[in-house]
PDB file of C-alpha atoms in Angstrom:
ATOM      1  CA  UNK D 756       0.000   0.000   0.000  1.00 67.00           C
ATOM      2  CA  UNK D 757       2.604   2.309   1.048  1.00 72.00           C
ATOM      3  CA  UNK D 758       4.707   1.842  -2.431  1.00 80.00           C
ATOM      4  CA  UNK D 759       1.451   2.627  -4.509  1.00 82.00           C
ATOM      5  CA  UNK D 760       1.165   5.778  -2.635  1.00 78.00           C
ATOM      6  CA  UNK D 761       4.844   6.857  -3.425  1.00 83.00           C
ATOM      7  CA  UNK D 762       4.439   6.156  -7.077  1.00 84.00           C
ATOM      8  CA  UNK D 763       1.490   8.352  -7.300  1.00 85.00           C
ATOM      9  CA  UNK D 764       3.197  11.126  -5.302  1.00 81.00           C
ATOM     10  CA  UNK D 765       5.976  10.943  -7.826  1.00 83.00           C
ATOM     11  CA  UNK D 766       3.880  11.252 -10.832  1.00 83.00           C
ATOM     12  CA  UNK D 767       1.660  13.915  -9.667  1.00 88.00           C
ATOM     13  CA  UNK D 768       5.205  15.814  -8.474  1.00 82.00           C
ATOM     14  CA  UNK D 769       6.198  14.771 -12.244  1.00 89.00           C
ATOM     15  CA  UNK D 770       3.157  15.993 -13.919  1.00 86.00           C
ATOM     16  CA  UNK D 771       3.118  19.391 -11.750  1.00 86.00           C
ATOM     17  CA  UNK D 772       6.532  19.862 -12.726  1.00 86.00           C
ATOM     18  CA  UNK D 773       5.655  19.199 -16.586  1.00 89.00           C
ATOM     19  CA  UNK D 774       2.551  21.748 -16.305  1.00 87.00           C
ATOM     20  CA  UNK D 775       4.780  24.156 -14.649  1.00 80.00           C
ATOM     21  CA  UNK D 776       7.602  24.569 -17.313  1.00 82.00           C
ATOM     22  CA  UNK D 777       5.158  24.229 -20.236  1.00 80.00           C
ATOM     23  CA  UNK D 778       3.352  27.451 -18.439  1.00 79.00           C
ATOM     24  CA  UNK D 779       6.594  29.405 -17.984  1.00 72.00           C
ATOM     25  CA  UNK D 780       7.312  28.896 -21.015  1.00 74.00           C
ATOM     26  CA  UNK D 781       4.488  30.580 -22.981  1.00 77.00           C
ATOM     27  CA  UNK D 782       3.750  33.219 -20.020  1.00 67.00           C
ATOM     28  CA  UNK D 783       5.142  36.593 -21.057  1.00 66.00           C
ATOM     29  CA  UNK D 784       6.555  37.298 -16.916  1.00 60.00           C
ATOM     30  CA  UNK D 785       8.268  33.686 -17.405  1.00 63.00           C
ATOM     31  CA  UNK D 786      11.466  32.663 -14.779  1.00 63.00           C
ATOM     32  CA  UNK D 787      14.475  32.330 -16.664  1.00 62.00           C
ATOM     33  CA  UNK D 788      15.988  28.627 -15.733  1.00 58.00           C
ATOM     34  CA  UNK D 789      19.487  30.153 -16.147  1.00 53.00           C
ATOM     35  CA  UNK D 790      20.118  33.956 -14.841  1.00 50.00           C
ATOM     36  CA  UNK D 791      22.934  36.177 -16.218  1.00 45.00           C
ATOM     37  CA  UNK D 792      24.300  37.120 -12.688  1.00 44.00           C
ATOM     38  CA  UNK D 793      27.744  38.734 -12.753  1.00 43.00           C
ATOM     39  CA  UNK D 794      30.296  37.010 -11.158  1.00 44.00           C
ATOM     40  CA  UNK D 795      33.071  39.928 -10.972  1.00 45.00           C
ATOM     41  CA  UNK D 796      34.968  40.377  -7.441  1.00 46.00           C
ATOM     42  CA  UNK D 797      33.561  43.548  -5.459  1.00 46.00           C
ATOM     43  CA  UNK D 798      30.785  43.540  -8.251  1.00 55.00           C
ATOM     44  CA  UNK D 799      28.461  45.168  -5.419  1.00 66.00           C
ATOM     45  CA  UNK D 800      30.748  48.244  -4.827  1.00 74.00           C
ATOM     46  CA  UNK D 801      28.425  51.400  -6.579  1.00 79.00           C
ATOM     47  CA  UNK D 802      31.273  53.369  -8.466  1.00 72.00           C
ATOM     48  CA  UNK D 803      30.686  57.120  -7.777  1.00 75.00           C
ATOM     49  CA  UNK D 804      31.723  59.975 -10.349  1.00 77.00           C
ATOM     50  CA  UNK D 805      34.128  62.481  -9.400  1.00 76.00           C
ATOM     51  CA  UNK D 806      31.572  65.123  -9.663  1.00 81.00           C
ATOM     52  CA  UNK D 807      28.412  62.884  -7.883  1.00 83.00           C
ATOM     53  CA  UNK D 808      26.439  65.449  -5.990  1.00 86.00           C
ATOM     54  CA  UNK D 809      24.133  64.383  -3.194  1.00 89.00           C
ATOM     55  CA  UNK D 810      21.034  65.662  -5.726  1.00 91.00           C
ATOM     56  CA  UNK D 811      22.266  63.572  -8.284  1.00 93.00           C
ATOM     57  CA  UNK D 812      19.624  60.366  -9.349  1.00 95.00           C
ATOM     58  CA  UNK D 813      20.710  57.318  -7.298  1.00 95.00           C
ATOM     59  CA  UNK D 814      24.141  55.317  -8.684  1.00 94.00           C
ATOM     60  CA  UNK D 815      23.940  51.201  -8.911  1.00 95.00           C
ATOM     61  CA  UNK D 816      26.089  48.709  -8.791  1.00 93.00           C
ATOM     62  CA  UNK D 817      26.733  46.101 -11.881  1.00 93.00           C
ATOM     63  CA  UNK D 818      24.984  43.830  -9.407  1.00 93.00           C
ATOM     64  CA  UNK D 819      21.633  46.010  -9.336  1.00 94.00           C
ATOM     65  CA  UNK D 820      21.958  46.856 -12.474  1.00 95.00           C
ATOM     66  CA  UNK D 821      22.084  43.124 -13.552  1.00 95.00           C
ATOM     67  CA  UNK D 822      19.214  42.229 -11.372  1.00 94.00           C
ATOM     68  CA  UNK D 823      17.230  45.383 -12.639  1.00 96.00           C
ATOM     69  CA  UNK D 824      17.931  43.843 -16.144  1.00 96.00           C
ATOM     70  CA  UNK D 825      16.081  40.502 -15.046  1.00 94.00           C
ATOM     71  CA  UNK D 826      13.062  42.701 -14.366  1.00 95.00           C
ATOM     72  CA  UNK D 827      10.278  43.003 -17.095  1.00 94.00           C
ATOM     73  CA  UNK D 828       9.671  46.851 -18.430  1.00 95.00           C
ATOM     74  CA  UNK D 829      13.020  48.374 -17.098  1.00 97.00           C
ATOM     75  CA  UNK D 830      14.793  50.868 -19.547  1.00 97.00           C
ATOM     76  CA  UNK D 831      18.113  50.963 -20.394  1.00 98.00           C
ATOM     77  CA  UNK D 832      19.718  53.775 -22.147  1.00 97.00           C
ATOM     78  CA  UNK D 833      22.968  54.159 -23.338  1.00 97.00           C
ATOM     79  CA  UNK D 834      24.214  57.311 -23.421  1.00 96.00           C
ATOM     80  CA  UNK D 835      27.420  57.023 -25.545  1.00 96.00           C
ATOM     81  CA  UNK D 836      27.667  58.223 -29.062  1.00 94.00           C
ATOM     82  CA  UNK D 837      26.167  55.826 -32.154  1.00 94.00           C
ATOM     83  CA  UNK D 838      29.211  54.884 -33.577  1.00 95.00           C
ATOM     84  CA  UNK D 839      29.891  53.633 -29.859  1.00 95.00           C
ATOM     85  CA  UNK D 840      26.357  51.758 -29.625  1.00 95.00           C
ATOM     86  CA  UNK D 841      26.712  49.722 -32.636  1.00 95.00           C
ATOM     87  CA  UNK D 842      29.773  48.226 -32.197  1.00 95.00           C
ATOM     88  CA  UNK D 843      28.436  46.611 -28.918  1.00 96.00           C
ATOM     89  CA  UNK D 844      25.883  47.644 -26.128  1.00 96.00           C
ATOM     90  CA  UNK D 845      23.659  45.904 -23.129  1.00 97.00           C
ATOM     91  CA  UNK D 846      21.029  43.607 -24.746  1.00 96.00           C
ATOM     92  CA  UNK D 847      17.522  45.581 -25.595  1.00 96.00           C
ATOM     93  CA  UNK D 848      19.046  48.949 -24.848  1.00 96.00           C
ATOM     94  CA  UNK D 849      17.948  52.282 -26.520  1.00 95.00           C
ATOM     95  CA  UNK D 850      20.763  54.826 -27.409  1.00 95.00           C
ATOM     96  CA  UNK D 851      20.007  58.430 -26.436  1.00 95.00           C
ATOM     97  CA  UNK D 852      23.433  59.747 -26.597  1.00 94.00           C
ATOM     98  CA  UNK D 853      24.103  62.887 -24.603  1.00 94.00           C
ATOM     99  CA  UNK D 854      26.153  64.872 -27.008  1.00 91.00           C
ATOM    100  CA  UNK D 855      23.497  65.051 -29.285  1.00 90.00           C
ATOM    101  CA  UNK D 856      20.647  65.051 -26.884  1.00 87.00           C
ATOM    102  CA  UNK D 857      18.477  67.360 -28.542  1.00 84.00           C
ATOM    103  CA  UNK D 858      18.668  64.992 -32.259  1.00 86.00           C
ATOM    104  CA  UNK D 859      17.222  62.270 -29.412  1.00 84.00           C
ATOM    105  CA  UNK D 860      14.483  63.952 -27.725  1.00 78.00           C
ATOM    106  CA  UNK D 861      11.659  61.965 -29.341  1.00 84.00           C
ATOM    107  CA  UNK D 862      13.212  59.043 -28.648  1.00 86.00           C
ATOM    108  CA  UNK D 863      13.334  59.968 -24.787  1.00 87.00           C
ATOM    109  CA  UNK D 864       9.527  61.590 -24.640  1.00 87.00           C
ATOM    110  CA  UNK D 865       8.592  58.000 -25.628  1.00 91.00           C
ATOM    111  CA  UNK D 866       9.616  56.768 -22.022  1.00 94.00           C
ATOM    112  CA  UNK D 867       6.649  57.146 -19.335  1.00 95.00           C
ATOM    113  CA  UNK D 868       8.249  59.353 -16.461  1.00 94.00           C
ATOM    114  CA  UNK D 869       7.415  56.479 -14.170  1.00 95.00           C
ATOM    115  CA  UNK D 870       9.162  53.917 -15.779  1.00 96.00           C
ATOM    116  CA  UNK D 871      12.020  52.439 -14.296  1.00 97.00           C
ATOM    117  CA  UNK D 872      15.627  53.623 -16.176  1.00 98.00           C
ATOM    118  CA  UNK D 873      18.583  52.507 -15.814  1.00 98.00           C
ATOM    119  CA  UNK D 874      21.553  54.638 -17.853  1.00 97.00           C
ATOM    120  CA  UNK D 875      24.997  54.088 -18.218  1.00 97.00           C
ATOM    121  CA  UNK D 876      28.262  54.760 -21.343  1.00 95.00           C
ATOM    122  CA  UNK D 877      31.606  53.866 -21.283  1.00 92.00           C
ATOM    123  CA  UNK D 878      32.566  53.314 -17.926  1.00 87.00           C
ATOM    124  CA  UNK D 879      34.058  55.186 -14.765  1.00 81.00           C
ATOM    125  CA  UNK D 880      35.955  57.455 -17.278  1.00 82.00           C
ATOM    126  CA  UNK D 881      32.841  58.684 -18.658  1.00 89.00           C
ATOM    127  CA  UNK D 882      30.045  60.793 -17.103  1.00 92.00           C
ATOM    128  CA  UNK D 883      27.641  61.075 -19.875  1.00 94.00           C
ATOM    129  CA  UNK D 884      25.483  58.727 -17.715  1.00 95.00           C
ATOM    130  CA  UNK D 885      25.307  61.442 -15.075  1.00 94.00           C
ATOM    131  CA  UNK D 886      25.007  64.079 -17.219  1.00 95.00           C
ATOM    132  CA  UNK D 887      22.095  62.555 -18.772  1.00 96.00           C
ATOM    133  CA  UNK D 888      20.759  61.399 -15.461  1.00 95.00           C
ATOM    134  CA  UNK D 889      20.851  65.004 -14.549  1.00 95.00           C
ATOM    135  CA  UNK D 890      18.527  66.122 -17.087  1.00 94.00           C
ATOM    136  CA  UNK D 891      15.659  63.320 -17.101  1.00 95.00           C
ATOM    137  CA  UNK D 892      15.855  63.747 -13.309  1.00 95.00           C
ATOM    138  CA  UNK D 893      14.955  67.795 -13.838  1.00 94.00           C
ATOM    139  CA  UNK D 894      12.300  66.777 -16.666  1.00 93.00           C
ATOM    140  CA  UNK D 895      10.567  64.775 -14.438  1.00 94.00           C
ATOM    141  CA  UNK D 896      11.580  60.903 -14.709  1.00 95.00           C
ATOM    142  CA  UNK D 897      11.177  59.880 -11.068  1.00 93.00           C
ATOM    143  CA  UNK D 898      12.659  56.222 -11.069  1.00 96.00           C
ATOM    144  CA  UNK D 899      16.115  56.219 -12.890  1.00 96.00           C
ATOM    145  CA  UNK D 900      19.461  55.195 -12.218  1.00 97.00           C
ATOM    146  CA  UNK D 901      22.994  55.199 -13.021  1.00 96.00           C
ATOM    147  CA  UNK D 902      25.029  52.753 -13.498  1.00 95.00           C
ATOM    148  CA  UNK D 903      28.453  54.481 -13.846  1.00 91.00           C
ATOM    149  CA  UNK D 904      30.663  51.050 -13.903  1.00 90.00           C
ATOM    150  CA  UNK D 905      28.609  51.028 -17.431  1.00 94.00           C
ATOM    151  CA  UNK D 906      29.205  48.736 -20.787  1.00 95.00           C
ATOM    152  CA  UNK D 907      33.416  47.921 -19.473  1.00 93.00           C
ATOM    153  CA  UNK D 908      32.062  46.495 -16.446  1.00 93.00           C
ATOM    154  CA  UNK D 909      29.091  45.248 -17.594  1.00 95.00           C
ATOM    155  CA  UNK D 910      31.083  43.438 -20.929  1.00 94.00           C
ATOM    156  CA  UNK D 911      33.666  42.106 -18.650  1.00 92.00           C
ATOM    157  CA  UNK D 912      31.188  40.234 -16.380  1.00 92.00           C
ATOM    158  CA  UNK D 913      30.141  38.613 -19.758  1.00 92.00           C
ATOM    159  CA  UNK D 914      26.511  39.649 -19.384  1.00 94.00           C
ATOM    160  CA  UNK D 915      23.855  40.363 -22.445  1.00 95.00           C
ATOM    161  CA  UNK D 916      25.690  42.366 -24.983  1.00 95.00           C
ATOM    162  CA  UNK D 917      24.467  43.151 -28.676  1.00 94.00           C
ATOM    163  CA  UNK D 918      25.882  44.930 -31.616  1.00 90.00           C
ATOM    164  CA  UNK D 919      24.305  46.438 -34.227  1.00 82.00           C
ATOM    165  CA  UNK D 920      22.916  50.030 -35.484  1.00 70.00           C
ATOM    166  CA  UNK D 921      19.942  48.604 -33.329  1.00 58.00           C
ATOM    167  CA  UNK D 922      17.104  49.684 -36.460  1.00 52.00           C
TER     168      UNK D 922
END
């Protein structure tokens, strides 16, 4: 009696496990079965600029900004130049490059104020990030961050990259 009641346990735990993969895998909020975590040494340390200012939007990590990247509807802009964002970039990002901010304004009144942003460019020699961090923060984007280790830290933890003109 008791071994008939193991082998149905197992199939129902079988069949529940079935039904439960075939359901993440159509469901557009699905689990991914293998995350893209970084695995860099002190890849929790939040790299500040040299001109941060205590008003400035709030600076991540590469490990928030990876987990914010697991997270459905999040934003991230790259603001380097073009020629910068084509030859390689974090998966799904949008380039609004800073230096020619004003070319890109249509492309950044098409993100809801609300949403949740995440920018970065180059790296910690760069502070386009910041700079364009500044400005969405004044216009009124209330959730955005900046993630000033940016694409060298975020390449070098070998997490979703692209390359591309990104049409």
């Amino acid at each position: 009696m008791m071994k008939i009641g193991i082998k149905q346990a197992l199939v129902i735990l079988i069949l529940a496990i079935i039904i439960a993969i075939l359901v993440n895998t159509v469901s557009p909020h699905k689990i991914s079965f293998q995350g893209n975590w970084p695995s860099v040494d002190g890849s929790s340390e939040v790299v500040l600029p040299p001109s941060a200012d205590e008003n400035d939007p709030p600076f991540i990590s590469l490990d928030e900004a990876a987990a914010k990247f697991q997270l459905p509807g999040v934003v991230f802009v790259d603001a380097r130049d073009p020629e910068d964002f084509a030859v390689g970039r974090i998966r799904g990002s949008i380039n609004i490059p800073y230096d020619y901010i004003d070319d890109y304004c249509g492309r950044l009144d098409e993100i809801p104020k609300n949403r949740v942003v995440v920018i970065y460019c180059s790296g910690s020699e760069c502070e386009l990030s910041l700079f364009l961090g500044r400005d969405m923060k004044y216009d009124g984007y209330s959730n955005i961050f900046v993630f000033y280790g940016g694409w060298r830290e975020w390449e070098r933890a070998n997490l979703p990259i692209e390359s591309g003109d990104g049409k």
